[in-house]
């Protein structure tokens, strides 16, 4: 006997209807009105929405960035995700030792993730390009890792020729290239310039990584991947300049996908001028408020297909100690895996910017489709994994770090009122969060072997 969900207002990326859902052995086995089945447990969902569980395709759990290690590991990060209605994450693996092969980090991360309470996968990380790395990609895809990340900045940044070679290989092998797009030379120039002028407060982190810095890099990657016919996925899109390049490419039929994050939709650059401005240091930085409406328009018009978090948590006390006097020394990153679903429902659906179907599309279905998990994930269909979230559209809360479960001493969204919140999370057919309490088990999450990219 399984789990019966009665009187559910079911919402998918395409439909909205009232029905019952019966779950057996971790998958959805029946959907219909007034189901008459014997169940181990029956839950009445009258007045609430039942949606596919959230899929966050951009987290950094337990990452070592060289100068610091993130506060959330795969247990605490996945626990927070579950409280927030997310049932699957795809983590961007950190850099390994210089010269290591691709499987080095994959093996290492499999060990890190064994305590996850929700299902998970990883993106491959590319630190350099040679024939051995290119030759290993097919096996990585066979192992269920069809997406690979290349950085245009930081210590292991890839050159244009390396990006060209990588995109050519991925195009032939059924892979997807995800890119952190910032012009490294522009960043270096302004960091040195501001340091020479003793301009080292947090606001100069943002000024050193302008929207033009991001836009140029996005445009360059669009041109490179257009030459190789490689699908391109832009992570953490933050500004209109970059969005305009993406819109032109998509309108021409190029396979370009864009992800943004809640921080770019609800926070603005003025935060860097606060006394605690170091809290908000992330890359790309939070932008001027004018970019928010443009990003929402991009979402509404289908040019931004996913909303993830880039969850990379460092305690405020650590960021303050390391970077308050010199932004260049501050570890980059914000927490957000627990608040993503609530913020986007509240700011998007409750405020009338997007409808319910678009919400599901952004936070679950599109991530599942783009990253090779659909329809097992991101769907409410017979045979799909019973990964589900129950949302109470009338529930109001004030976001505060004291009530969150992320293993970090602040939230960048402190004090924001949200209308519409997850109240139950179901993973693999098992209720794991109920009445604001985790009732699952540590390590219950499973690795998801993802399929090659399909346009």
Short mmCIF file of C-alpha atoms in Angstrom, two decimals:
data_model
loop_
_atom_site.label_atom_id
_atom_site.label_comp_id
_atom_site.label_asym_id
_atom_site.label_seq_id
_atom_site.Cartn_x
_atom_site.Cartn_y
_atom_site.Cartn_z
CA UNK A 1 0.00 0.00 0.00
CA UNK A 2 1.19 3.47 -0.86
CA UNK A 3 0.44 7.13 -0.34
CA UNK A 4 -2.83 8.71 -1.51
CA UNK A 5 -3.04 12.48 -2.00
CA UNK A 6 -6.68 13.61 -2.11
CA UNK A 7 -8.28 16.76 -3.53
CA UNK A 8 -5.04 18.14 -4.91
CA UNK A 9 -4.95 21.25 -7.05
CA UNK A 10 -2.39 19.79 -9.42
CA UNK A 11 -0.22 22.23 -11.33
CA UNK A 12 2.25 21.27 -14.05
CA UNK A 13 4.05 23.37 -16.64
CA UNK A 14 1.04 22.98 -18.96
CA UNK A 15 -2.04 22.14 -16.87
CA UNK A 16 -3.98 22.89 -13.69
CA UNK A 17 -6.68 20.48 -12.52
CA UNK A 18 -8.24 18.92 -9.43
CA UNK A 19 -7.48 15.22 -8.88
CA UNK A 20 -6.16 12.56 -6.53
CA UNK A 21 -2.68 11.08 -6.86
CA UNK A 22 -1.71 7.59 -5.75
CA UNK A 23 1.93 6.75 -5.19
CA UNK A 24 3.47 3.26 -5.02
CA UNK A 25 7.12 2.25 -4.71
CA UNK A 26 8.31 5.81 -5.07
CA UNK A 27 6.53 6.57 -8.36
CA UNK A 28 3.18 7.98 -9.38
CA UNK A 29 0.91 5.06 -10.30
CA UNK A 30 -2.57 6.62 -10.58
CA UNK A 31 -3.99 10.10 -11.22
CA UNK A 32 -7.74 10.67 -11.28
CA UNK A 33 -10.83 12.00 -9.59
CA UNK A 34 -12.10 10.25 -6.46
CA UNK A 35 -9.56 7.42 -6.58
CA UNK A 36 -10.77 4.41 -4.62
CA UNK A 37 -7.60 2.64 -3.56
CA UNK A 38 -6.27 1.22 -0.32
CA UNK A 39 -3.43 3.33 0.95
CA UNK A 40 -1.08 3.16 3.89
CA UNK A 41 -1.64 6.89 4.35
CA UNK A 42 -4.11 9.40 2.92
CA UNK A 43 -3.46 13.15 2.94
CA UNK A 44 -6.15 15.73 2.12
CA UNK A 45 -4.66 18.66 0.16
CA UNK A 46 -7.81 20.76 -0.17
CA UNK A 47 -6.93 24.38 -0.84
CA UNK A 48 -3.29 23.70 -1.61
CA UNK A 49 -1.29 23.26 -4.80
CA UNK A 50 0.51 20.03 -5.64
CA UNK A 51 3.46 20.60 -7.97
CA UNK A 52 6.52 18.70 -9.18
CA UNK A 53 9.28 18.99 -6.60
CA UNK A 54 11.73 21.80 -7.12
CA UNK A 55 14.93 21.14 -9.07
CA UNK A 56 17.86 23.43 -8.31
CA UNK A 57 20.48 22.91 -11.02
CA UNK A 58 23.06 25.27 -9.52
CA UNK A 59 24.36 24.58 -6.03
CA UNK A 60 27.84 24.50 -4.52
CA UNK A 61 27.68 22.19 -1.50
CA UNK A 62 30.84 21.44 0.48
CA UNK A 63 32.97 23.39 -1.97
CA UNK A 64 36.57 24.33 -1.27
CA UNK A 65 37.34 27.63 -3.02
CA UNK A 66 40.97 27.70 -1.94
CA UNK A 67 40.61 30.43 0.68
CA UNK A 68 37.59 28.92 2.44
CA UNK A 69 35.20 25.97 2.48
CA UNK A 70 31.47 26.51 2.24
CA UNK A 71 29.32 26.28 5.36
CA UNK A 72 26.81 23.84 3.87
CA UNK A 73 27.79 20.26 3.09
CA UNK A 74 25.56 17.84 1.21
CA UNK A 75 23.62 16.93 4.35
CA UNK A 76 22.88 20.45 5.61
CA UNK A 77 22.45 21.85 2.10
CA UNK A 78 20.08 19.13 0.96
CA UNK A 79 18.16 19.36 4.24
CA UNK A 80 17.63 23.08 3.68
CA UNK A 81 16.63 22.37 0.08
CA UNK A 82 14.03 19.85 1.26
CA UNK A 83 12.54 22.35 3.71
CA UNK A 84 12.24 24.76 0.80
CA UNK A 85 10.40 22.34 -1.48
CA UNK A 86 13.37 21.23 -3.60
CA UNK A 87 13.65 17.49 -4.22
CA UNK A 88 16.63 17.33 -6.61
CA UNK A 89 19.84 19.32 -6.94
CA UNK A 90 22.55 19.29 -9.59
CA UNK A 91 25.74 20.48 -7.94
CA UNK A 92 28.56 22.30 -9.68
CA UNK A 93 31.65 20.45 -8.55
CA UNK A 94 34.60 22.51 -7.37
CA UNK A 95 38.07 22.46 -8.87
CA UNK A 96 40.35 19.53 -8.12
CA UNK A 97 44.15 19.31 -8.07
CA UNK A 98 45.93 20.91 -11.01
CA UNK A 99 46.01 18.55 -13.98
CA UNK A 100 43.47 16.06 -12.56
CA UNK A 101 41.16 14.17 -14.88
CA UNK A 102 37.38 14.59 -14.93
CA UNK A 103 36.61 11.46 -12.93
CA UNK A 104 38.83 12.60 -10.07
CA UNK A 105 36.27 15.17 -9.00
CA UNK A 106 33.32 12.95 -9.86
CA UNK A 107 34.60 10.19 -7.58
CA UNK A 108 35.39 12.73 -4.86
CA UNK A 109 31.91 14.27 -5.04
CA UNK A 110 30.15 10.92 -5.01
CA UNK A 111 31.72 10.45 -1.59
CA UNK A 112 30.79 13.96 -0.41
CA UNK A 113 27.16 13.53 -1.46
CA UNK A 114 26.47 10.23 0.28
CA UNK A 115 24.66 12.03 3.15
CA UNK A 116 22.21 13.91 0.91
CA UNK A 117 18.57 13.65 1.94
CA UNK A 118 17.28 14.36 -1.59
CA UNK A 119 18.27 13.13 -5.05
CA UNK A 120 21.30 14.69 -6.67
CA UNK A 121 23.58 14.84 -9.66
CA UNK A 122 26.67 16.81 -10.67
CA UNK A 123 27.97 18.96 -13.49
CA UNK A 124 31.42 18.07 -14.76
CA UNK A 125 34.02 20.77 -14.17
CA UNK A 126 36.60 21.57 -16.85
CA UNK A 127 39.91 22.98 -15.55
CA UNK A 128 41.99 22.58 -18.70
CA UNK A 129 41.69 21.11 -22.18
CA UNK A 130 43.91 18.46 -23.71
CA UNK A 131 43.30 15.26 -25.65
CA UNK A 132 42.95 13.21 -22.48
CA UNK A 133 40.22 15.48 -21.13
CA UNK A 134 38.38 15.53 -24.45
CA UNK A 135 38.69 11.77 -24.67
CA UNK A 136 37.20 11.33 -21.20
CA UNK A 137 34.01 13.26 -21.92
CA UNK A 138 32.20 10.37 -23.59
CA UNK A 139 32.71 8.19 -20.51
CA UNK A 140 31.48 10.98 -18.23
CA UNK A 141 28.30 11.22 -20.32
CA UNK A 142 27.95 7.43 -20.14
CA UNK A 143 28.28 7.76 -16.36
CA UNK A 144 25.31 10.13 -16.29
CA UNK A 145 27.10 13.49 -16.39
CA UNK A 146 26.11 15.17 -19.70
CA UNK A 147 26.68 18.80 -18.63
CA UNK A 148 30.07 20.44 -18.13
CA UNK A 149 31.05 23.82 -16.74
CA UNK A 150 33.73 26.09 -18.07
CA UNK A 151 34.78 29.29 -16.31
CA UNK A 152 35.82 32.44 -18.15
CA UNK A 153 37.40 33.83 -14.98
CA UNK A 154 39.09 32.54 -11.80
CA UNK A 155 42.24 30.46 -11.59
CA UNK A 156 41.19 27.69 -13.97
CA UNK A 157 39.61 29.91 -16.57
CA UNK A 158 39.42 28.51 -20.09
CA UNK A 159 40.77 30.39 -23.07
CA UNK A 160 38.72 30.95 -26.21
CA UNK A 161 40.53 28.14 -28.03
CA UNK A 162 39.83 25.80 -25.11
CA UNK A 163 36.16 26.76 -25.15
CA UNK A 164 36.08 26.17 -28.89
CA UNK A 165 37.60 22.70 -28.58
CA UNK A 166 35.33 21.81 -25.67
CA UNK A 167 32.17 22.99 -27.39
CA UNK A 168 33.06 21.10 -30.56
CA UNK A 169 33.47 17.89 -28.58
CA UNK A 170 30.26 18.36 -26.58
CA UNK A 171 28.31 19.09 -29.76
CA UNK A 172 29.34 15.72 -31.18
CA UNK A 173 28.87 13.75 -27.95
CA UNK A 174 25.45 14.91 -26.71
CA UNK A 175 26.82 17.18 -24.02
CA UNK A 176 25.75 20.60 -22.77
CA UNK A 177 28.21 23.42 -22.09
CA UNK A 178 27.43 25.54 -19.05
CA UNK A 179 29.46 28.71 -18.65
CA UNK A 180 30.31 31.23 -15.95
CA UNK A 181 30.55 34.30 -18.20
CA UNK A 182 32.70 37.21 -17.03
CA UNK A 183 35.57 38.88 -18.88
CA UNK A 184 38.60 38.08 -16.75
CA UNK A 185 40.82 40.87 -18.15
CA UNK A 186 38.21 43.52 -17.38
CA UNK A 187 37.92 42.21 -13.82
CA UNK A 188 41.68 42.20 -13.30
CA UNK A 189 42.03 45.70 -14.69
CA UNK A 190 39.44 47.24 -12.40
CA UNK A 191 40.49 45.29 -9.32
CA UNK A 192 44.02 46.63 -9.72
CA UNK A 193 42.77 50.13 -10.51
CA UNK A 194 40.50 50.27 -7.45
CA UNK A 195 43.18 48.83 -5.20
CA UNK A 196 45.64 51.52 -6.33
CA UNK A 197 42.99 54.12 -5.48
CA UNK A 198 42.31 52.46 -2.10
CA UNK A 199 38.74 51.71 -3.16
CA UNK A 200 38.35 48.34 -1.46
CA UNK A 201 34.90 48.46 0.18
CA UNK A 202 32.21 45.98 -0.98
CA UNK A 203 30.64 48.34 -3.53
CA UNK A 204 33.83 48.15 -5.58
CA UNK A 205 33.37 44.42 -5.93
CA UNK A 206 30.29 45.25 -7.98
CA UNK A 207 31.99 48.09 -9.85
CA UNK A 208 34.88 45.82 -10.85
CA UNK A 209 32.50 43.32 -12.49
CA UNK A 210 30.11 45.51 -14.46
CA UNK A 211 27.21 44.41 -16.62
CA UNK A 212 29.38 45.03 -19.68
CA UNK A 213 31.91 42.57 -18.29
CA UNK A 214 29.19 39.90 -18.20
CA UNK A 215 27.56 40.92 -21.45
CA UNK A 216 30.80 40.76 -23.45
CA UNK A 217 31.56 37.27 -22.16
CA UNK A 218 28.05 36.01 -22.93
CA UNK A 219 28.23 37.41 -26.44
CA UNK A 220 31.63 35.80 -27.01
CA UNK A 221 30.39 32.39 -25.88
CA UNK A 222 27.32 32.68 -28.09
CA UNK A 223 29.59 33.26 -31.09
CA UNK A 224 31.95 30.41 -30.16
CA UNK A 225 29.20 27.84 -29.65
CA UNK A 226 27.40 29.01 -32.77
CA UNK A 227 30.45 27.93 -34.77
CA UNK A 228 30.36 24.43 -33.27
CA UNK A 229 26.56 24.04 -32.98
CA UNK A 230 26.99 23.30 -29.27
CA UNK A 231 24.10 23.92 -26.86
CA UNK A 232 25.03 26.69 -24.43
CA UNK A 233 23.65 27.23 -20.94
CA UNK A 234 24.46 30.55 -19.24
CA UNK A 235 24.52 30.27 -15.45
CA UNK A 236 23.42 33.01 -13.01
CA UNK A 237 22.39 35.64 -15.57
CA UNK A 238 22.30 38.95 -13.72
CA UNK A 239 21.92 41.82 -16.17
CA UNK A 240 20.08 43.15 -19.19
CA UNK A 241 23.21 43.63 -21.29
CA UNK A 242 23.83 39.87 -21.30
CA UNK A 243 20.13 39.14 -21.72
CA UNK A 244 19.96 41.20 -24.92
CA UNK A 245 22.66 39.04 -26.51
CA UNK A 246 20.80 35.88 -25.45
CA UNK A 247 17.52 37.15 -26.91
CA UNK A 248 19.11 37.79 -30.29
CA UNK A 249 20.70 34.33 -30.35
CA UNK A 250 17.49 32.55 -29.39
CA UNK A 251 15.49 34.53 -31.95
CA UNK A 252 17.93 33.32 -34.60
CA UNK A 253 17.33 29.71 -33.54
CA UNK A 254 20.54 29.07 -31.63
CA UNK A 255 20.44 26.57 -28.75
CA UNK A 256 21.05 28.99 -25.88
CA UNK A 257 19.53 28.65 -22.42
CA UNK A 258 19.70 31.06 -19.51
CA UNK A 259 19.37 30.69 -15.76
CA UNK A 260 18.89 33.51 -13.28
CA UNK A 261 18.72 33.49 -9.48
CA UNK A 262 16.45 35.07 -6.85
CA UNK A 263 19.15 37.51 -5.71
CA UNK A 264 19.16 39.17 -9.14
CA UNK A 265 15.38 39.47 -9.15
CA UNK A 266 14.78 40.95 -5.70
CA UNK A 267 18.04 42.49 -4.40
CA UNK A 268 19.95 45.49 -5.71
CA UNK A 269 23.43 46.98 -5.71
CA UNK A 270 22.72 49.48 -2.91
CA UNK A 271 23.18 46.63 -0.42
CA UNK A 272 26.93 46.85 -0.98
CA UNK A 273 26.90 50.31 0.60
CA UNK A 274 25.51 49.00 3.89
CA UNK A 275 27.69 48.44 6.91
CA UNK A 276 27.26 44.68 6.38
CA UNK A 277 27.66 44.97 2.60
CA UNK A 278 30.27 42.23 2.55
CA UNK A 279 27.42 39.74 3.14
CA UNK A 280 26.25 40.24 -0.43
CA UNK A 281 29.51 39.65 -2.28
CA UNK A 282 28.88 37.12 -5.04
CA UNK A 283 29.86 36.80 -8.68
CA UNK A 284 28.41 38.13 -10.82
CA UNK A 285 27.47 40.84 -8.33
CA UNK A 286 23.99 42.02 -7.49
CA UNK A 287 23.08 44.70 -10.02
CA UNK A 288 21.38 48.07 -10.05
CA UNK A 289 17.62 47.82 -9.52
CA UNK A 290 16.85 48.68 -13.15
CA UNK A 291 17.94 45.20 -14.23
CA UNK A 292 15.22 43.46 -12.21
CA UNK A 293 12.31 44.37 -14.47
CA UNK A 294 14.33 43.38 -17.55
CA UNK A 295 15.06 39.96 -16.07
CA UNK A 296 11.40 39.43 -15.21
CA UNK A 297 10.51 40.35 -18.80
CA UNK A 298 13.06 37.82 -19.99
CA UNK A 299 11.38 35.21 -17.82
CA UNK A 300 7.90 36.12 -19.04
CA UNK A 301 8.96 35.97 -22.69
CA UNK A 302 10.80 32.66 -22.42
CA UNK A 303 14.35 33.94 -22.85
CA UNK A 304 15.24 32.86 -19.30
CA UNK A 305 14.20 29.25 -18.87
CA UNK A 306 15.29 28.36 -15.33
CA UNK A 307 15.72 29.86 -11.89
CA UNK A 308 18.40 28.29 -9.70
CA UNK A 309 20.28 29.61 -6.66
CA UNK A 310 24.07 29.37 -7.04
CA UNK A 311 23.89 28.43 -3.35
CA UNK A 312 27.42 28.88 -2.02
CA UNK A 313 27.25 29.68 1.67
CA UNK A 314 29.96 31.33 3.75
CA UNK A 315 29.24 32.67 7.21
CA UNK A 316 28.96 36.44 7.52
CA UNK A 317 31.55 36.47 10.28
CA UNK A 318 34.02 34.75 7.94
CA UNK A 319 33.24 37.09 5.03
CA UNK A 320 33.58 40.08 7.35
CA UNK A 321 36.91 38.91 8.74
CA UNK A 322 38.37 38.16 5.33
CA UNK A 323 36.86 40.78 3.07
CA UNK A 324 35.44 43.77 4.94
CA UNK A 325 38.59 45.85 4.42
CA UNK A 326 39.40 44.45 0.98
CA UNK A 327 36.66 42.98 -1.19
CA UNK A 328 39.27 41.01 -3.16
CA UNK A 329 39.85 38.71 -0.18
CA UNK A 330 36.20 37.84 0.42
CA UNK A 331 34.94 34.37 -0.57
CA UNK A 332 32.23 34.84 -3.21
CA UNK A 333 28.79 33.37 -2.75
CA UNK A 334 25.33 33.60 -1.18
CA UNK A 335 23.02 31.07 0.49
CA UNK A 336 19.56 30.60 -1.00
CA UNK A 337 18.67 26.94 -1.61
CA UNK A 338 15.91 27.01 1.02
CA UNK A 339 14.25 30.26 0.00
CA UNK A 340 14.20 29.90 -3.81
CA UNK A 341 10.74 28.37 -4.22
CA UNK A 342 9.04 30.72 -1.76
CA UNK A 343 10.63 33.87 -3.16
CA UNK A 344 9.81 33.02 -6.78
CA UNK A 345 6.24 31.98 -5.91
CA UNK A 346 5.72 35.14 -3.90
CA UNK A 347 7.47 37.62 -6.20
CA UNK A 348 6.32 35.84 -9.35
CA UNK A 349 2.91 34.22 -8.85
CA UNK A 350 1.52 36.14 -5.86
CA UNK A 351 2.50 39.50 -7.38
CA UNK A 352 1.13 38.60 -10.82
CA UNK A 353 4.39 38.58 -12.77
CA UNK A 354 4.02 34.93 -13.85
CA UNK A 355 1.27 32.32 -13.70
CA UNK A 356 1.37 28.99 -11.90
CA UNK A 357 2.40 27.02 -14.98
CA UNK A 358 5.33 29.32 -15.67
CA UNK A 359 6.42 28.91 -12.04
CA UNK A 360 6.53 25.12 -12.39
CA UNK A 361 8.31 25.45 -15.72
CA UNK A 362 11.05 27.65 -14.22
CA UNK A 363 11.76 25.85 -10.97
CA UNK A 364 11.22 22.22 -12.00
CA UNK A 365 10.17 21.16 -15.50
CA UNK A 366 12.64 23.15 -17.60
CA UNK A 367 15.59 22.18 -15.37
CA UNK A 368 14.55 18.54 -15.73
CA UNK A 369 14.22 18.79 -19.51
CA UNK A 370 17.43 20.72 -20.16
CA UNK A 371 19.55 18.55 -17.87
CA UNK A 372 18.33 15.11 -18.92
CA UNK A 373 15.95 14.10 -16.11
CA UNK A 374 12.50 14.54 -17.67
CA UNK A 375 9.91 12.98 -17.31
CA UNK A 376 11.23 11.02 -14.31
CA UNK A 377 11.71 14.40 -12.67
CA UNK A 378 9.88 17.67 -13.16
CA UNK A 379 6.53 16.08 -14.03
CA UNK A 380 3.33 14.77 -12.48
CA UNK A 381 2.65 11.82 -14.74
CA UNK A 382 2.06 8.12 -14.28
CA UNK A 383 5.50 6.57 -14.02
CA UNK A 384 7.26 9.77 -12.93
CA UNK A 385 9.19 9.82 -9.68
CA UNK A 386 6.93 10.90 -6.84
CA UNK A 387 8.97 14.01 -6.11
CA UNK A 388 6.36 16.58 -5.15
CA UNK A 389 5.89 19.81 -3.23
CA UNK A 390 2.72 21.07 -1.58
CA UNK A 391 2.36 24.86 -1.56
CA UNK A 392 -0.10 26.86 0.51
CA UNK A 393 -0.75 29.96 -1.64
CA UNK A 394 -2.17 31.95 1.28
CA UNK A 395 0.54 31.30 3.84
CA UNK A 396 2.51 34.43 4.72
CA UNK A 397 5.94 34.52 6.30
CA UNK A 398 8.81 36.89 6.90
CA UNK A 399 12.13 35.38 5.84
CA UNK A 400 14.59 35.32 8.73
CA UNK A 401 17.81 33.39 9.16
CA UNK A 402 16.70 32.21 12.60
CA UNK A 403 13.93 30.08 11.07
CA UNK A 404 15.91 28.69 8.13
CA UNK A 405 17.86 25.43 8.10
CA UNK A 406 20.83 26.46 5.96
CA UNK A 407 24.05 26.00 7.94
CA UNK A 408 25.00 29.66 7.70
CA UNK A 409 24.58 32.65 10.03
CA UNK A 410 22.59 34.92 7.69
CA UNK A 411 20.28 35.07 4.70
CA UNK A 412 20.57 37.81 2.06
CA UNK A 413 16.76 37.84 1.97
CA UNK A 414 16.30 38.78 5.65
CA UNK A 415 13.02 40.61 6.28
CA UNK A 416 11.38 39.93 2.90
CA UNK A 417 7.69 39.04 3.23
CA UNK A 418 6.59 36.06 1.17
CA UNK A 419 3.07 35.03 0.24
CA UNK A 420 2.81 31.35 -0.72
CA UNK A 421 5.11 28.79 0.87
CA UNK A 422 5.93 25.08 0.64
CA UNK A 423 4.31 23.18 3.51
CA UNK A 424 5.15 19.58 2.56
CA UNK A 425 7.92 17.94 0.56
CA UNK A 426 7.63 14.43 -0.87
CA UNK A 427 10.71 12.68 -2.25
CA UNK A 428 10.64 9.24 -3.90
CA UNK A 429 7.06 8.87 -2.61
CA UNK A 430 8.08 9.54 0.98
CA UNK A 431 6.96 12.56 2.98
CA UNK A 432 10.25 14.01 4.21
CA UNK A 433 9.17 17.48 5.42
CA UNK A 434 5.86 18.00 7.17
CA UNK A 435 4.67 20.62 9.67
CA UNK A 436 8.05 22.33 9.37
CA UNK A 437 9.82 19.19 10.53
CA UNK A 438 12.19 16.88 8.66
CA UNK A 439 10.94 13.30 9.00
CA UNK A 440 13.23 11.59 6.49
CA UNK A 441 16.63 10.00 6.96
CA UNK A 442 20.16 11.24 6.40
CA UNK A 443 21.67 9.72 3.25
CA UNK A 444 18.35 8.70 1.67
CA UNK A 445 19.02 10.68 -1.53
CA UNK A 446 20.01 8.87 -4.71
CA UNK A 447 22.42 9.79 -7.49
CA UNK A 448 20.51 10.56 -10.69
CA UNK A 449 22.17 9.28 -13.83
CA UNK A 450 21.14 11.90 -16.37
CA UNK A 451 20.57 11.44 -20.09
CA UNK A 452 22.53 13.10 -22.90
CA UNK A 453 21.32 16.51 -24.04
CA UNK A 454 18.27 16.67 -26.29
CA UNK A 455 17.20 19.99 -27.82
#
